[in-house]
Short mmCIF file of C-alpha atoms in Angstrom, two decimals:
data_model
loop_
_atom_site.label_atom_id
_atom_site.label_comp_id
_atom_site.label_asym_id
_atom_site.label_seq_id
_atom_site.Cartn_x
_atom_site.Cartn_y
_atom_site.Cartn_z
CA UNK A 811 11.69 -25.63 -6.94
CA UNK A 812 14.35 -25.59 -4.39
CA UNK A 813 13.66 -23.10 -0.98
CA UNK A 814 16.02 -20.16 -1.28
CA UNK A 815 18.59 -19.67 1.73
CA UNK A 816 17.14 -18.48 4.48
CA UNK A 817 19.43 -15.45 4.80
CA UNK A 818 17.81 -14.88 1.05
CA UNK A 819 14.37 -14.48 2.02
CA UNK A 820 13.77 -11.01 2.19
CA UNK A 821 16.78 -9.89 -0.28
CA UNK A 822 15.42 -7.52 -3.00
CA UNK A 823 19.38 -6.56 -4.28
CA UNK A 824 18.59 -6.43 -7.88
CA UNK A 825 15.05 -6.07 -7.57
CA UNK A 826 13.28 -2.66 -8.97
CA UNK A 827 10.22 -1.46 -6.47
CA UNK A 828 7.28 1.43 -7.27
CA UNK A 829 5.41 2.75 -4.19
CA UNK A 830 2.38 5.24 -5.19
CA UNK A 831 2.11 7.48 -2.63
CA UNK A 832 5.46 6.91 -1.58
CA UNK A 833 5.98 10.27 0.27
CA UNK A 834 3.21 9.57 3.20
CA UNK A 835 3.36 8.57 6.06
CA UNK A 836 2.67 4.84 5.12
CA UNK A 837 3.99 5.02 1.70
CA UNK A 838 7.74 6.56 3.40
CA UNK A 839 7.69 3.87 5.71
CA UNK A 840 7.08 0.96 2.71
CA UNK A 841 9.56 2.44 0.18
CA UNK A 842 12.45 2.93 3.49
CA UNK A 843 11.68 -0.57 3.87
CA UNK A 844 12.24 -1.86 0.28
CA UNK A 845 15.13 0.12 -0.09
CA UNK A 846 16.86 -1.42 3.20
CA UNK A 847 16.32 -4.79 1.45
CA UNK A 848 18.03 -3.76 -1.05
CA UNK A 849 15.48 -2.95 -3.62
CA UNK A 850 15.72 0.20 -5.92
CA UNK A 851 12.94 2.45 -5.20
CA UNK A 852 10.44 4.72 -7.29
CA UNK A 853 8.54 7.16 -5.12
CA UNK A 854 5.26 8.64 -6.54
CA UNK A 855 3.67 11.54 -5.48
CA UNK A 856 0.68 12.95 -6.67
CA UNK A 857 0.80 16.86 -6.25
CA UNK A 858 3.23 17.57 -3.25
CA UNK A 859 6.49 16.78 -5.17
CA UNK A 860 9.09 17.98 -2.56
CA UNK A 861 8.70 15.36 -0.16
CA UNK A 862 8.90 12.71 -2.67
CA UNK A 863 12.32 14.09 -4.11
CA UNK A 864 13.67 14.90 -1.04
CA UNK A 865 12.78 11.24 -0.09
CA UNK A 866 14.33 9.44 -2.96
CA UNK A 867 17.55 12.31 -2.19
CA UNK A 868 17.70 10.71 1.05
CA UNK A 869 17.99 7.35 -0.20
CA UNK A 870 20.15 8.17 -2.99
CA UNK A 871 21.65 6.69 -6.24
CA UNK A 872 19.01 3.74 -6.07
CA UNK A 873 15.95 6.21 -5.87
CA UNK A 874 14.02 8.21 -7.59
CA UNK A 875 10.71 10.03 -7.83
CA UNK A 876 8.05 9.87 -10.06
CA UNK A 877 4.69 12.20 -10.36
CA UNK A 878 1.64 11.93 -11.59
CA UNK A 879 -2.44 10.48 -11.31
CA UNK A 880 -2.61 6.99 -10.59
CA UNK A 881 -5.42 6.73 -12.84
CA UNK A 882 -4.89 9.32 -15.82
CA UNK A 883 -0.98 8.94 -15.50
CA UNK A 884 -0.69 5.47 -14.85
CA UNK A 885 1.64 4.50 -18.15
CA UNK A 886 3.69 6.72 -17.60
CA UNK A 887 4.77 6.63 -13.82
CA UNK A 888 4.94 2.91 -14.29
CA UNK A 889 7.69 3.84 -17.64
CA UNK A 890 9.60 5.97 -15.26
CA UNK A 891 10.77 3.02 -13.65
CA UNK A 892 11.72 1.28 -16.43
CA UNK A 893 13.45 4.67 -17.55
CA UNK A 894 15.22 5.23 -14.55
CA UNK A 895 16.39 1.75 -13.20
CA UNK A 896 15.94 -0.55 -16.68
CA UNK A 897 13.26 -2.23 -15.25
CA UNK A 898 9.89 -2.84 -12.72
CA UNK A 899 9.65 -5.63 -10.64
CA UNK A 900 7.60 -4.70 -8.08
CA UNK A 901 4.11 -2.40 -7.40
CA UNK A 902 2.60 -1.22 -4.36
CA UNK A 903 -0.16 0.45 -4.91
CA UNK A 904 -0.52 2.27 -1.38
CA UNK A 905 -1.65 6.10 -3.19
CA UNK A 906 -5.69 6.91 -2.08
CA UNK A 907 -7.53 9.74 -0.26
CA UNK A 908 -9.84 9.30 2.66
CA UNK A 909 -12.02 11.88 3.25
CA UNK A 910 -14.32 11.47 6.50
CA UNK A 911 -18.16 12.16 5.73
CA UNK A 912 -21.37 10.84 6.83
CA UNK A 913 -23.31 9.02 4.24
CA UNK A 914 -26.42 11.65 3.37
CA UNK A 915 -23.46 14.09 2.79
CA UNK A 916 -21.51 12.22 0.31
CA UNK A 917 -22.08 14.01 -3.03
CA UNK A 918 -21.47 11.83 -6.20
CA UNK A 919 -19.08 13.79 -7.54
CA UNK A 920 -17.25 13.42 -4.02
CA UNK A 921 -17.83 9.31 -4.49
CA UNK A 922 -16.68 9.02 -7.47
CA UNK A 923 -13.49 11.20 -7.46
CA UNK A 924 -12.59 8.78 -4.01
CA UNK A 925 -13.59 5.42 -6.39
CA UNK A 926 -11.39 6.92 -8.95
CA UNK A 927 -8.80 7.06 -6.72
CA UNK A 928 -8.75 4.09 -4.90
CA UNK A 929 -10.09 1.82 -6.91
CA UNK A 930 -9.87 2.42 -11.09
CA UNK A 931 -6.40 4.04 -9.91
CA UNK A 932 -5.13 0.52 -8.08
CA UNK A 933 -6.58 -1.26 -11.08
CA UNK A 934 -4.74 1.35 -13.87
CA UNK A 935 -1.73 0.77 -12.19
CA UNK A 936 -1.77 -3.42 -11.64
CA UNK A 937 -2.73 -3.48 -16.03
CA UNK A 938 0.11 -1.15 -16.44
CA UNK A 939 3.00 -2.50 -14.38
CA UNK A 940 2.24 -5.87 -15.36
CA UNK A 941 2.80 -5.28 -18.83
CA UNK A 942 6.00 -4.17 -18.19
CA UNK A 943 7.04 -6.78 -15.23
CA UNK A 944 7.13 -9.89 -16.83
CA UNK A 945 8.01 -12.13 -13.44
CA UNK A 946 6.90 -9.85 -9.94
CA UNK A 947 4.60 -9.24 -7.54
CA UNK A 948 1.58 -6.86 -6.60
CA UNK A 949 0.71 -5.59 -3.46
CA UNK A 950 -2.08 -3.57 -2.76
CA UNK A 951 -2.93 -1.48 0.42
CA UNK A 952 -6.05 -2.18 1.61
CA UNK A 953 -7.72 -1.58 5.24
CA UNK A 954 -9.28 -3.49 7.99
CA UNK A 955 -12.17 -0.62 6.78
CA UNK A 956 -12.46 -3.13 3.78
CA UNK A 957 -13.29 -5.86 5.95
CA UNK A 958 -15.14 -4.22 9.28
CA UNK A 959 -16.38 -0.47 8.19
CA UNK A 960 -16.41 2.75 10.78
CA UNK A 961 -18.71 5.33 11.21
CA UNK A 962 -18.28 8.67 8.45
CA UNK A 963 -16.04 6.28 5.98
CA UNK A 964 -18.78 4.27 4.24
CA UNK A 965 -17.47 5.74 1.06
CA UNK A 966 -13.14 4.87 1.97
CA UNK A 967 -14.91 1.52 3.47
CA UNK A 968 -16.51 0.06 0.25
CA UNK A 969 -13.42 1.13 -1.76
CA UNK A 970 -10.82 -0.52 0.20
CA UNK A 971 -13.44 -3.75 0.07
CA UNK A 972 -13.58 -3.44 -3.60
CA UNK A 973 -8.78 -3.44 -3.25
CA UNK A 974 -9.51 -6.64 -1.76
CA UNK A 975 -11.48 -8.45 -4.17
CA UNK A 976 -9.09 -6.94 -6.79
CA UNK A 977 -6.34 -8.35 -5.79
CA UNK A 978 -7.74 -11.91 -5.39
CA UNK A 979 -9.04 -11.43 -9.11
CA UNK A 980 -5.84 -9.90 -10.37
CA UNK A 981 -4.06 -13.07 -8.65
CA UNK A 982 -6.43 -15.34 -10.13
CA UNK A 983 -5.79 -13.67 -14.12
CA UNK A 984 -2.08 -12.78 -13.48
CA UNK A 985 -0.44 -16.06 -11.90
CA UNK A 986 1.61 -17.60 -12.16
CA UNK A 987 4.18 -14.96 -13.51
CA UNK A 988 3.03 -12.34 -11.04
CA UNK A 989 1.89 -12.68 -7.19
CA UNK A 990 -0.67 -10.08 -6.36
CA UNK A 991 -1.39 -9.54 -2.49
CA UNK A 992 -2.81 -6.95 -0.27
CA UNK A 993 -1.68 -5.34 3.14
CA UNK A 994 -4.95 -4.18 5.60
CA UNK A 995 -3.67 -2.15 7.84
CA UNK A 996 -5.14 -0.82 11.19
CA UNK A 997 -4.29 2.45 12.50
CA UNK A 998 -0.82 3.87 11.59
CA UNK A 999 0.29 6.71 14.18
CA UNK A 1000 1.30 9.68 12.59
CA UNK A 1001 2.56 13.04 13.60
CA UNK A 1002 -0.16 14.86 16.22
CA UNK A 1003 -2.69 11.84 15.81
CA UNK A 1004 -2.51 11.74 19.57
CA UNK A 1005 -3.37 15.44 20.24
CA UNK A 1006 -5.67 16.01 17.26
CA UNK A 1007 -7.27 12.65 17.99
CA UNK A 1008 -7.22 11.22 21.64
CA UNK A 1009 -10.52 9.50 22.45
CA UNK A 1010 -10.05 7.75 19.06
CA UNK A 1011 -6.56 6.49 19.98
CA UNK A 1012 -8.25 5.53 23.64
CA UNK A 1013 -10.48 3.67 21.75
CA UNK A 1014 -7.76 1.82 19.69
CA UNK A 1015 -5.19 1.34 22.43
CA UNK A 1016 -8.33 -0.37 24.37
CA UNK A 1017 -9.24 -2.57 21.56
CA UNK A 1018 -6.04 -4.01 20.25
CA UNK A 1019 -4.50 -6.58 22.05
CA UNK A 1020 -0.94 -5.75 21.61
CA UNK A 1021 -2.07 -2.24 22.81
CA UNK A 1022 -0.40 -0.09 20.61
CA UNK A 1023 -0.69 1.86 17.40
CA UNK A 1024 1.23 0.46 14.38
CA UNK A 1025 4.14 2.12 12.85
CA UNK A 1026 4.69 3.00 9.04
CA UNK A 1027 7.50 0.51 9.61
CA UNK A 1028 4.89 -2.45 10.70
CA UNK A 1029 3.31 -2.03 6.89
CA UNK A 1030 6.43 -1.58 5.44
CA UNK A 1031 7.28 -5.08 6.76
CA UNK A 1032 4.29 -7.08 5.87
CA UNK A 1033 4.91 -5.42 2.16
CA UNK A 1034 8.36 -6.39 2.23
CA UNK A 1035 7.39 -10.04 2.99
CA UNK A 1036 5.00 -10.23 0.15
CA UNK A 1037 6.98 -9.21 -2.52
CA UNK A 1038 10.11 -10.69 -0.95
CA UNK A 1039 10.77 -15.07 -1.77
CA UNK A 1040 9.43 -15.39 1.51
CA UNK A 1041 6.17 -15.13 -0.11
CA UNK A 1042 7.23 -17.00 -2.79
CA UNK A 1043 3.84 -19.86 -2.52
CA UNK A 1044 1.17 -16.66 -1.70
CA UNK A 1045 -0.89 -15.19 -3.91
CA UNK A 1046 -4.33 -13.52 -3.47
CA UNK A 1047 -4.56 -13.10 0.48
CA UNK A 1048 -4.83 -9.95 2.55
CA UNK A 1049 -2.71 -10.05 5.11
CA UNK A 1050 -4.23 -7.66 7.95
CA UNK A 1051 -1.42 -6.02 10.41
CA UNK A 1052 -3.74 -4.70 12.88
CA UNK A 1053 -1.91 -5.35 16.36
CA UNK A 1054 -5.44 -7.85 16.29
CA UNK A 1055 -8.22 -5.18 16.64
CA UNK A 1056 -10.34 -7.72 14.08
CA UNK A 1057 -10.03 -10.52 16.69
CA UNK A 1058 -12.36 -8.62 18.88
CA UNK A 1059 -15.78 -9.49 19.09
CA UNK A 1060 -18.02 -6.80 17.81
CA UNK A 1061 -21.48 -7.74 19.32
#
């Protein structure tokens, strides 16, 4: 297999992209990204609707929204795409919920409603978009929770480790038709995380060593690259975009 050009590399013209949770913060800043490349874009929402279509409005002819449970509703948001653009070429699965609780007050019907979520939801999603794909990729949004847990999210922690391991076994059953990645992000600033939240972003600015929150747009990029040819020889690793908090030594 000949390399592609580099001016190639990150060229999705053609290419047909789903983003669950697509109108966050994160999930805005992954589909904008896609879309740039030239990708046609699918954004799912769950229950807020209007920022997902006014999203896809804003991006125009190639995107539209799509609404539903990633678990229950999985067939169907992943047909939408094939409805709308003719075909599905590309998942990220970036929907979850992260509720912050300490561990004796995590009910089980809290814990499994967040497992759900995260984690039958991701997997719901990878069996149904790959029946449709046939040639594509899979990326997952993880955390660097997965891989080094924080105080109140035991519960968010153990799912995002559980996205992990899912993708490398998705990789492992799916290849070589279909590359299936993850993205572990660190904190992503949002709007007011600074006043709502200062000691904690103290704490991060202190600990990462480019000393600086990441952007939606920092995510959106690492996605881009691992669906994009640039990727082409990658499947099953988590790439973490952390500005390097995990290089720190924690004892």
């Amino acid at each position: 297999m000949s390399a592609p050009a580099v001016e190639q590399l990150l060229d999705l013209s053609g290419r047909v992209a789903l983003v669950t949770g697509g109108s966050g913060n994160i999930g805005a800043g992954i589909v904008r990204r896609l879309h740039e490349a030239g990708a046609s874009v699918v954004v799912h929402a769950r229950n807020d609707v209007e920022p997902a279509r006014s999203l896809a409005a804003d991006l125009g002819n190639r995107a539209g929204a799509v609404y539903g449970d990633v678990e229950r509703d999985a067939r169907s948001i992943c047909a939408a795409s094939i409805e709308r653009f003719g075909r599905l070429d590309v998942l990220v699965n970036n929907a979850a919920v992260q509720p912050v609780a300490a561990l004796p007050a995590i009910g089980n019907d809290d814990l499994q409603e967040l497992l759900r979520v995260n984690v039958a939801g991701v997997a719901a999603m990878t069996r149904e978009a790959a029946a449709l794909m046939g040639v594509g990729a899979i990326v997952n949004i993880a955390s660097i929770e997965g891989l080094q847990p924080a105080a109140n999210h035991s519960h968010y922690a153990a799912s995002k480790a559980a996205v992990i391991m899912h993708t490398r076994a998705a990789a492992l059953e799916l290849g070589p038709a279909i590359r299936v990645n993850c993205v572990s992000p660190g904190l992503i600033d949002t709007r007011g995380l600074a006043t709502d939240w200062p000691e904690g972003v103290a704490r991060w600015h202190a600990a990462a060593p480019l000393e600086r929150l990441g952007e939606p747009a920092d995510v959106g990029d690492a996605v881009l690259f691992l669906a994009s040819r640039a990727a082409r020889w990658i499947s099953g690793a988590n790439l973490v975009v952390d500005g390097g908090v995990l290089a720190r030594n924690t004892w």
